[in-house]
Short mmCIF file of C-alpha atoms in Angstrom, two decimals:
data_model
loop_
_atom_site.label_atom_id
_atom_site.label_comp_id
_atom_site.label_asym_id
_atom_site.label_seq_id
_atom_site.Cartn_x
_atom_site.Cartn_y
_atom_site.Cartn_z
CA MET A 418 219.87 85.83 78.67
CA TYR A 419 216.98 85.84 76.45
CA CYS A 420 214.68 82.60 74.84
CA TYR A 421 212.83 82.64 72.07
CA LEU A 422 209.84 80.38 71.62
CA TYR A 423 208.40 80.32 68.05
CA ASP A 424 204.62 79.30 68.07
CA GLU A 425 203.76 76.24 65.59
CA TYR A 426 201.70 78.32 63.00
CA ILE A 427 204.65 80.95 62.80
CA GLN A 428 206.80 77.93 61.39
CA GLN A 429 204.24 76.09 58.83
CA ASN A 430 203.53 79.32 57.62
CA LYS A 431 205.66 80.55 54.51
CA ARG A 432 204.67 84.32 54.48
CA TYR A 433 205.89 84.67 58.12
CA GLU A 434 209.17 83.51 56.74
CA ARG A 435 210.67 86.82 55.42
CA GLU A 436 209.55 88.46 58.91
CA LEU A 437 211.26 86.11 60.89
CA LEU A 438 214.40 86.37 58.78
CA LYS A 439 214.01 90.39 59.83
CA ILE A 440 212.98 90.10 63.36
CA GLU A 441 216.25 87.72 64.08
CA ASN A 442 218.49 89.90 62.38
CA ARG A 443 217.56 92.81 64.46
CA LEU A 444 217.48 90.84 67.71
CA THR A 445 221.53 90.12 66.68
CA ASP A 446 222.16 93.79 65.67
CA LEU A 447 220.17 94.99 69.23
CA GLY A 448 222.47 92.35 71.05
CA ILE A 449 219.78 90.42 72.61
CA ALA A 450 219.59 87.26 70.60
CA GLY A 451 219.32 84.40 72.45
CA LYS A 452 218.29 80.33 71.92
CA ILE A 453 215.44 79.58 70.02
CA SER A 454 212.97 76.97 70.80
CA ARG A 455 209.98 75.80 68.66
CA LEU A 456 206.33 74.81 70.11
CA ALA A 457 205.03 71.67 67.98
CA LEU A 458 202.12 69.53 68.80
CA PHE A 459 203.67 67.10 70.88
CA ARG A 460 206.17 68.99 72.53
CA ASN A 461 205.99 70.00 76.34
CA ALA A 462 206.16 73.93 76.24
CA GLU A 463 206.63 74.11 80.21
CA GLU A 464 208.68 71.56 80.01
CA MET A 465 210.88 73.09 77.44
CA ILE A 466 210.71 76.55 79.23
CA ARG A 467 211.77 74.99 82.47
CA ASP A 468 214.63 73.44 80.94
CA GLU A 469 215.78 76.79 79.90
CA ILE A 470 215.14 78.51 83.01
CA GLN A 471 217.14 76.28 84.42
CA ARG A 472 219.97 76.77 82.23
CA GLY A 473 220.09 80.82 83.26
CA VAL A 474 217.55 82.02 80.77
CA GLN A 475 216.14 85.50 82.82
CA THR A 476 213.73 86.67 79.75
CA VAL A 477 211.22 84.67 77.98
CA VAL A 478 210.08 85.91 74.40
CA VAL A 479 206.69 84.54 72.83
CA LEU A 480 206.65 84.97 68.95
CA GLY A 481 203.14 84.40 68.07
CA ASN A 482 199.78 85.69 69.48
CA ASP A 483 197.58 85.50 72.28
CA GLU A 484 197.16 81.84 72.38
CA THR A 485 200.85 81.16 72.65
CA VAL A 486 201.27 83.50 75.54
CA ARG A 487 198.17 81.31 76.92
CA LYS A 488 200.30 78.23 76.47
CA VAL A 489 203.45 79.76 78.45
CA ILE A 490 201.85 81.63 80.95
CA ASP A 491 201.88 79.41 84.02
CA VAL A 492 205.27 78.30 83.66
CA VAL A 493 206.67 81.69 83.13
CA ALA A 494 204.57 83.37 86.02
CA ASP A 495 205.58 80.40 88.39
CA CYS A 496 209.41 80.70 87.74
CA GLU A 497 209.74 84.68 88.14
CA VAL A 498 211.24 85.17 84.71
CA VAL A 499 210.31 88.35 82.31
CA LEU A 500 208.02 87.70 79.52
CA GLY A 501 208.48 89.64 76.23
CA ILE A 502 206.15 89.39 73.38
CA ILE A 503 207.00 89.76 69.74
CA PRO A 504 203.27 89.77 68.25
CA ILE A 505 202.84 88.32 64.40
CA GLY A 506 199.80 87.35 62.79
CA PRO A 507 196.38 87.64 64.24
CA GLY A 508 195.01 87.49 67.66
CA ASN A 509 197.08 89.90 69.36
CA GLU A 510 194.88 91.90 71.29
CA LEU A 511 197.45 91.48 74.55
CA ALA A 512 200.53 92.69 72.60
CA ARG A 513 198.30 95.35 71.83
CA MET A 514 197.31 96.46 75.51
CA MET A 515 200.62 96.15 76.25
CA GLY A 516 201.92 98.83 73.46
CA ILE A 517 203.97 96.08 71.58
CA PRO A 518 203.79 96.47 67.97
CA GLU A 519 203.60 94.08 65.15
CA GLY A 520 206.64 92.10 63.89
CA VAL A 521 210.09 93.29 64.20
CA ALA A 522 209.20 96.87 65.64
CA ALA A 523 208.90 94.92 68.58
CA CYS A 524 212.28 94.14 69.05
CA ASP A 525 213.04 97.81 69.81
CA ILE A 526 210.56 97.40 72.82
CA LEU A 527 212.15 94.44 73.82
CA SER A 528 215.45 95.68 73.61
CA ALA A 529 214.35 98.95 75.85
CA ARG A 530 212.99 96.46 78.58
CA ARG A 531 210.37 98.80 80.55
CA ILE A 532 209.06 95.96 82.92
CA GLU A 533 206.11 96.37 84.40
CA THR A 534 204.58 93.65 87.09
CA ILE A 535 200.94 93.02 86.54
CA ASP A 536 198.03 90.81 88.25
CA VAL A 537 197.09 87.46 86.99
CA GLY A 538 193.69 86.23 86.87
CA THR A 539 192.58 82.61 87.63
CA VAL A 540 189.11 80.86 86.80
CA ASN A 541 189.52 76.93 88.49
CA GLY A 542 193.56 77.17 88.73
CA ARG A 543 194.12 78.34 85.17
CA ARG A 544 195.42 81.50 84.75
CA PHE A 545 194.70 84.33 82.29
CA VAL A 546 196.04 88.06 81.73
CA THR A 547 193.35 89.54 79.66
CA GLY A 548 189.64 87.99 81.12
CA LEU A 549 186.99 86.18 80.44
CA SER A 550 183.70 86.10 79.19
CA VAL A 551 180.13 84.47 79.36
CA PRO A 552 178.42 85.43 76.55
CA ASP A 553 174.88 83.85 77.88
CA PHE A 554 174.66 84.54 81.10
CA HIS A 555 172.26 83.26 83.56
CA ALA A 556 174.05 82.24 86.78
CA GLU A 557 174.09 83.58 90.52
CA LEU A 558 177.72 85.28 91.57
CA THR A 559 178.80 84.93 94.84
CA CYS A 560 181.09 87.93 95.71
CA GLU A 561 183.98 87.42 98.10
CA ASP A 562 181.07 85.14 100.66
CA GLN A 563 179.31 88.46 101.10
CA PHE A 564 176.84 89.04 98.73
CA ARG A 565 175.32 87.48 95.47
CA ILE A 566 174.86 89.08 92.06
CA THR A 567 171.98 87.90 89.72
CA SER A 568 170.73 89.22 86.49
CA THR A 569 166.75 90.00 86.57
CA SER A 570 167.34 90.45 82.48
CA ARG A 571 166.46 87.48 80.18
CA ARG A 572 169.00 88.14 77.87
CA ALA A 573 172.49 89.05 79.95
CA ALA A 574 176.63 88.51 79.20
CA LEU A 575 179.31 88.60 82.34
CA GLU A 576 182.49 89.65 81.26
CA ILE A 577 185.52 89.56 83.80
CA ARG A 578 188.52 92.22 82.71
CA ASN A 579 192.04 92.24 84.31
CA LEU A 580 193.81 93.91 81.50
CA ALA A 581 191.55 95.89 79.36
CA ASP A 582 191.24 99.04 77.92
CA VAL A 583 189.35 100.41 80.94
CA ALA A 584 190.64 98.18 83.45
CA ASP A 585 194.18 98.61 85.59
CA PRO A 586 195.95 95.27 85.54
CA CYS A 587 198.12 96.54 88.79
CA ASP A 588 195.18 97.29 91.17
CA GLY A 589 195.21 93.43 92.88
CA LYS A 590 191.05 93.47 91.87
CA PHE A 591 189.50 92.41 88.17
CA GLU A 592 186.29 93.79 86.87
CA ALA A 593 182.98 91.86 86.49
CA VAL A 594 181.16 93.48 83.95
CA ILE A 595 177.18 92.74 83.83
CA ARG A 596 175.66 93.72 80.35
CA ALA A 597 171.78 93.28 81.06
CA ALA A 598 169.32 93.89 78.31
CA VAL A 599 166.51 96.24 80.01
CA LYS A 600 163.22 97.54 78.19
CA THR A 601 163.01 101.62 77.92
CA GLY A 602 159.72 102.89 76.91
CA TRP A 603 156.12 101.72 76.59
CA GLY A 604 154.14 99.25 74.39
CA ILE A 605 155.45 98.91 70.61
CA PHE A 606 157.80 101.82 71.10
CA GLY A 607 159.75 100.08 73.96
CA ARG A 608 163.36 98.87 72.90
CA LYS A 609 166.12 97.17 74.81
CA VAL A 610 169.07 98.85 75.54
CA PHE A 611 172.24 97.34 77.24
CA LYS A 612 172.87 98.33 80.69
CA GLU A 613 176.44 98.10 82.05
CA SER A 614 176.90 96.96 85.90
CA VAL A 615 180.62 97.14 87.44
CA PHE A 616 181.93 95.50 90.10
CA PRO A 617 185.69 95.78 91.24
CA MET A 618 186.48 92.76 93.20
CA LYS A 619 188.89 90.13 94.17
CA SER A 620 187.43 86.89 94.22
CA LEU A 621 184.33 85.44 92.93
CA ALA A 622 182.47 82.19 92.30
CA ILE A 623 179.78 81.32 89.22
CA ARG A 624 177.62 78.72 90.36
CA SER A 625 174.85 77.26 87.37
CA ASP A 626 172.22 74.27 87.70
CA ASP A 627 173.06 73.66 84.15
CA PRO A 628 176.95 73.81 82.67
CA ILE A 629 177.86 77.06 80.96
CA SER A 630 180.47 78.20 78.64
CA LEU A 631 183.00 80.52 79.54
CA PHE A 632 185.90 81.61 77.24
CA VAL A 633 189.38 82.46 78.96
CA ASP A 634 191.53 84.46 76.68
CA GLY A 635 189.68 82.96 73.60
CA GLU A 636 189.67 79.20 74.93
CA GLU A 637 186.37 77.68 75.70
CA MET A 638 185.53 75.54 79.44
CA THR A 639 182.52 74.43 80.50
CA SER A 640 181.21 73.79 83.91
CA THR A 641 178.35 74.39 86.69
CA ARG A 642 181.03 76.00 89.08
CA PHE A 643 183.99 78.59 88.72
CA ASP A 644 185.99 80.12 91.10
CA ILE A 645 187.51 83.20 89.69
CA GLY A 646 190.43 85.03 91.78
CA ILE A 647 193.37 87.31 91.49
CA GLU A 648 196.98 86.60 92.05
CA PRO A 649 198.39 90.16 92.71
CA MET A 650 201.62 91.41 91.05
CA PHE A 651 202.36 88.54 89.85
CA LEU A 652 203.46 88.18 86.32
CA ARG A 653 206.85 90.38 85.10
CA VAL A 654 205.98 91.70 81.35
CA ILE A 655 207.86 94.21 79.09
CA THR A 656 205.35 96.82 78.06
CA GLY A 657 205.98 99.75 75.24
CA LYS A 658 205.04 103.44 76.25
CA ALA A 659 201.72 103.21 74.15
CA ARG A 660 200.59 100.53 76.95
CA VAL A 661 196.90 101.11 78.05
CA PHE A 662 198.05 100.93 82.02
CA MET B 819 196.00 104.93 82.07
CA PRO B 820 192.66 103.37 82.28
CA SER B 821 189.92 105.70 81.28
CA THR B 822 187.52 104.92 84.11
CA ASN B 823 188.33 104.87 88.27
CA THR B 824 188.11 101.14 88.67
CA GLN B 825 187.13 101.33 92.23
CA GLU B 826 183.89 102.49 91.03
CA THR B 827 180.80 99.98 91.58
CA ILE B 828 177.88 100.15 89.21
CA ILE B 829 174.62 98.56 89.95
CA ALA B 830 172.64 98.85 87.16
CA GLN B 831 169.05 97.88 85.79
CA GLY B 832 169.09 94.54 85.09
CA VAL B 833 171.01 93.32 88.00
CA LYS B 834 170.25 92.35 91.74
CA VAL B 835 172.00 92.39 94.28
CA GLU B 836 171.59 90.34 97.90
CA GLY B 837 173.66 90.45 100.92
CA ASP B 838 176.25 92.70 102.64
CA PHE B 839 177.33 94.86 100.08
CA ARG B 840 180.66 96.98 100.84
CA SER B 841 182.67 99.13 98.97
CA ASP B 842 185.79 101.16 99.29
CA GLY B 843 185.25 103.02 96.41
CA ASP B 844 182.36 105.14 95.00
CA VAL B 845 178.68 103.34 94.18
CA VAL B 846 176.14 103.81 91.87
CA ILE B 847 172.73 102.11 91.95
CA ASP B 848 170.38 101.96 89.26
CA GLY B 849 169.41 98.49 90.22
CA GLU B 850 167.92 96.16 92.66
CA VAL B 851 169.73 95.63 96.10
CA SER B 852 168.44 93.75 99.50
CA GLY B 853 170.53 93.52 102.68
CA THR B 854 173.09 96.12 103.69
CA VAL B 855 174.98 98.80 101.42
CA GLU B 856 178.15 100.55 102.58
CA THR B 857 180.66 102.81 101.34
CA GLU B 858 183.31 104.70 102.41
CA LYS B 859 183.06 107.35 99.95
CA PHE B 860 179.96 108.68 97.52
CA LEU B 861 176.85 106.87 96.98
CA ARG B 862 174.38 107.57 94.42
CA ILE B 863 171.15 106.07 93.90
CA GLY B 864 169.38 106.50 91.20
CA GLU B 865 165.57 106.80 89.89
CA THR B 866 165.06 103.15 89.01
CA ALA B 867 166.88 101.94 92.12
CA ARG B 868 164.84 99.81 94.52
CA ILE B 869 166.86 99.49 97.69
CA LYS B 870 165.55 97.32 100.88
CA ALA B 871 169.24 97.55 102.47
CA ASP B 872 170.19 99.95 105.38
CA VAL B 873 172.59 102.31 103.76
CA LYS B 874 175.61 103.78 105.13
CA ALA B 875 178.29 106.22 103.12
CA LYS B 876 180.04 109.36 103.79
CA SER B 877 177.99 110.85 101.29
CA ALA B 878 175.03 110.21 99.15
CA VAL B 879 172.48 111.46 96.70
CA ILE B 880 169.12 109.29 96.45
CA ALA B 881 166.77 109.93 93.68
CA GLY B 882 165.04 106.33 94.29
CA GLU B 883 163.39 104.24 96.69
CA VAL B 884 165.25 103.11 100.12
CA GLN B 885 163.26 100.88 102.34
CA GLY B 886 166.02 101.18 105.36
CA ASN B 887 167.91 103.26 107.47
CA VAL B 888 170.12 105.78 105.98
CA THR B 889 173.41 106.86 107.67
CA VAL B 890 175.14 109.26 105.98
CA HIS B 891 178.70 111.09 107.67
CA GLU B 892 178.70 114.52 105.75
CA MET B 893 176.28 115.49 102.70
CA LEU B 894 173.28 114.13 101.98
CA GLU B 895 170.99 115.27 99.33
CA LEU B 896 167.19 113.59 98.56
CA LEU B 897 165.98 114.68 94.97
CA ALA B 898 162.52 115.08 93.96
CA THR B 899 161.68 111.77 93.30
CA SER B 900 163.34 109.93 96.03
CA ARG B 901 161.15 108.31 98.43
CA VAL B 902 162.92 106.90 101.90
CA LYS B 903 161.02 104.37 104.12
CA GLY B 904 163.42 104.18 107.54
CA ASP B 905 165.22 106.62 109.74
CA VAL B 906 167.40 109.31 108.69
CA ALA B 907 171.05 110.02 110.22
CA THR B 908 173.02 112.91 108.30
CA ALA B 909 175.76 115.63 109.44
CA ARG B 910 174.06 117.91 106.47
CA ILE B 911 170.70 117.63 104.43
CA SER B 912 169.60 118.82 101.38
CA VAL B 913 166.15 118.05 100.39
CA ALA B 914 164.29 118.93 97.05
CA ALA B 915 160.52 119.23 96.98
CA GLY B 916 158.55 116.40 96.33
CA ALA B 917 161.25 113.97 98.28
CA GLN B 918 159.18 111.73 100.79
CA VAL B 919 160.96 110.49 104.19
CA ASN B 920 158.81 108.25 107.07
CA GLY B 921 161.09 108.07 109.11
CA ARG B 922 162.89 109.96 112.12
CA LEU B 923 165.26 112.45 110.86
CA SER B 924 168.49 113.28 113.17
CA MET B 925 171.22 115.70 112.62
CA ASP B 926 172.91 115.63 116.28
CA GLY B 927 176.40 113.74 114.95
CA SER B 928 174.90 110.65 115.38
CA ALA B 929 176.04 109.48 112.22
CA ASN B 930 179.50 110.37 112.97
CA SER B 931 179.67 108.87 116.49
CA GLU B 932 178.62 105.50 115.46
CA GLU B 933 181.26 105.74 113.16
CA GLU B 934 184.06 106.45 115.37
#
């Protein structure tokens, strides 16, 4: 049984009306049509999905973008149902990496049901699929309680990657990537180049004296402490042949 | 498939690692490390690396500065720019002209017997 979850911005924007109609027709043709639920400002997405799962839904399909996936990821992962995506509109990096084309073409991918189980990252108990970034990184990383990493450069950025073009989301680890500006050459002929450090790991703590901003799947979080971990092979997703992993 | 080996650790310039660093995969160091460094696979220490640590690896190529004991179970290659201050234990070694080693060199299989 399938449940289709429409994000609010799709319902409000008239330019998606025709695309939605095509998608609904294609899903019916393929025999995978299901109940349609609509996200709204004061409607709890988690509660809605839990109700549907209790009624026997085994696949939750999100019509929207990365932000829509973020709203449902906790409940979908906890309830061990399969997650599908029909990407509509901008901000669909996750769908691209999973090899799912935009709009009506995604229906055929859903119908093929190529299911992969992937790792899910956590930051302060909050789950993420793709990764997170700290654009202005001046903190200390403690890795698996064994060693500390600091940047000796004034300009540095931190990125944690779980699912990315160069990161495997099925290996039980995430990658911590630090890009630090390093001066090369002498005197006025010197120039700054960014050098990339890569650490594959299972857990990581970020500590800072001043509050730092971190962007999780595009959303901002601010704190002086972040604990990052990984839940290996935790989320079942429908993917296409063109997936990056 | 990912385009790079996800098990490879790179410690580039501009980054400092302190403590007991251990890896299951290949390690490339061009930055600063203090404490201990251990890998079950290949270790490359670049020209810009500054290491104040005991180093253990399956095989290694050193082009930078190491202050600490170096234990390599298979092949150790010291390039012309390398400077090692500490004891070296390895099964096989290659030393380029210009490489500096200040310490004892043992090739009596002690590197492998330590592992056992």
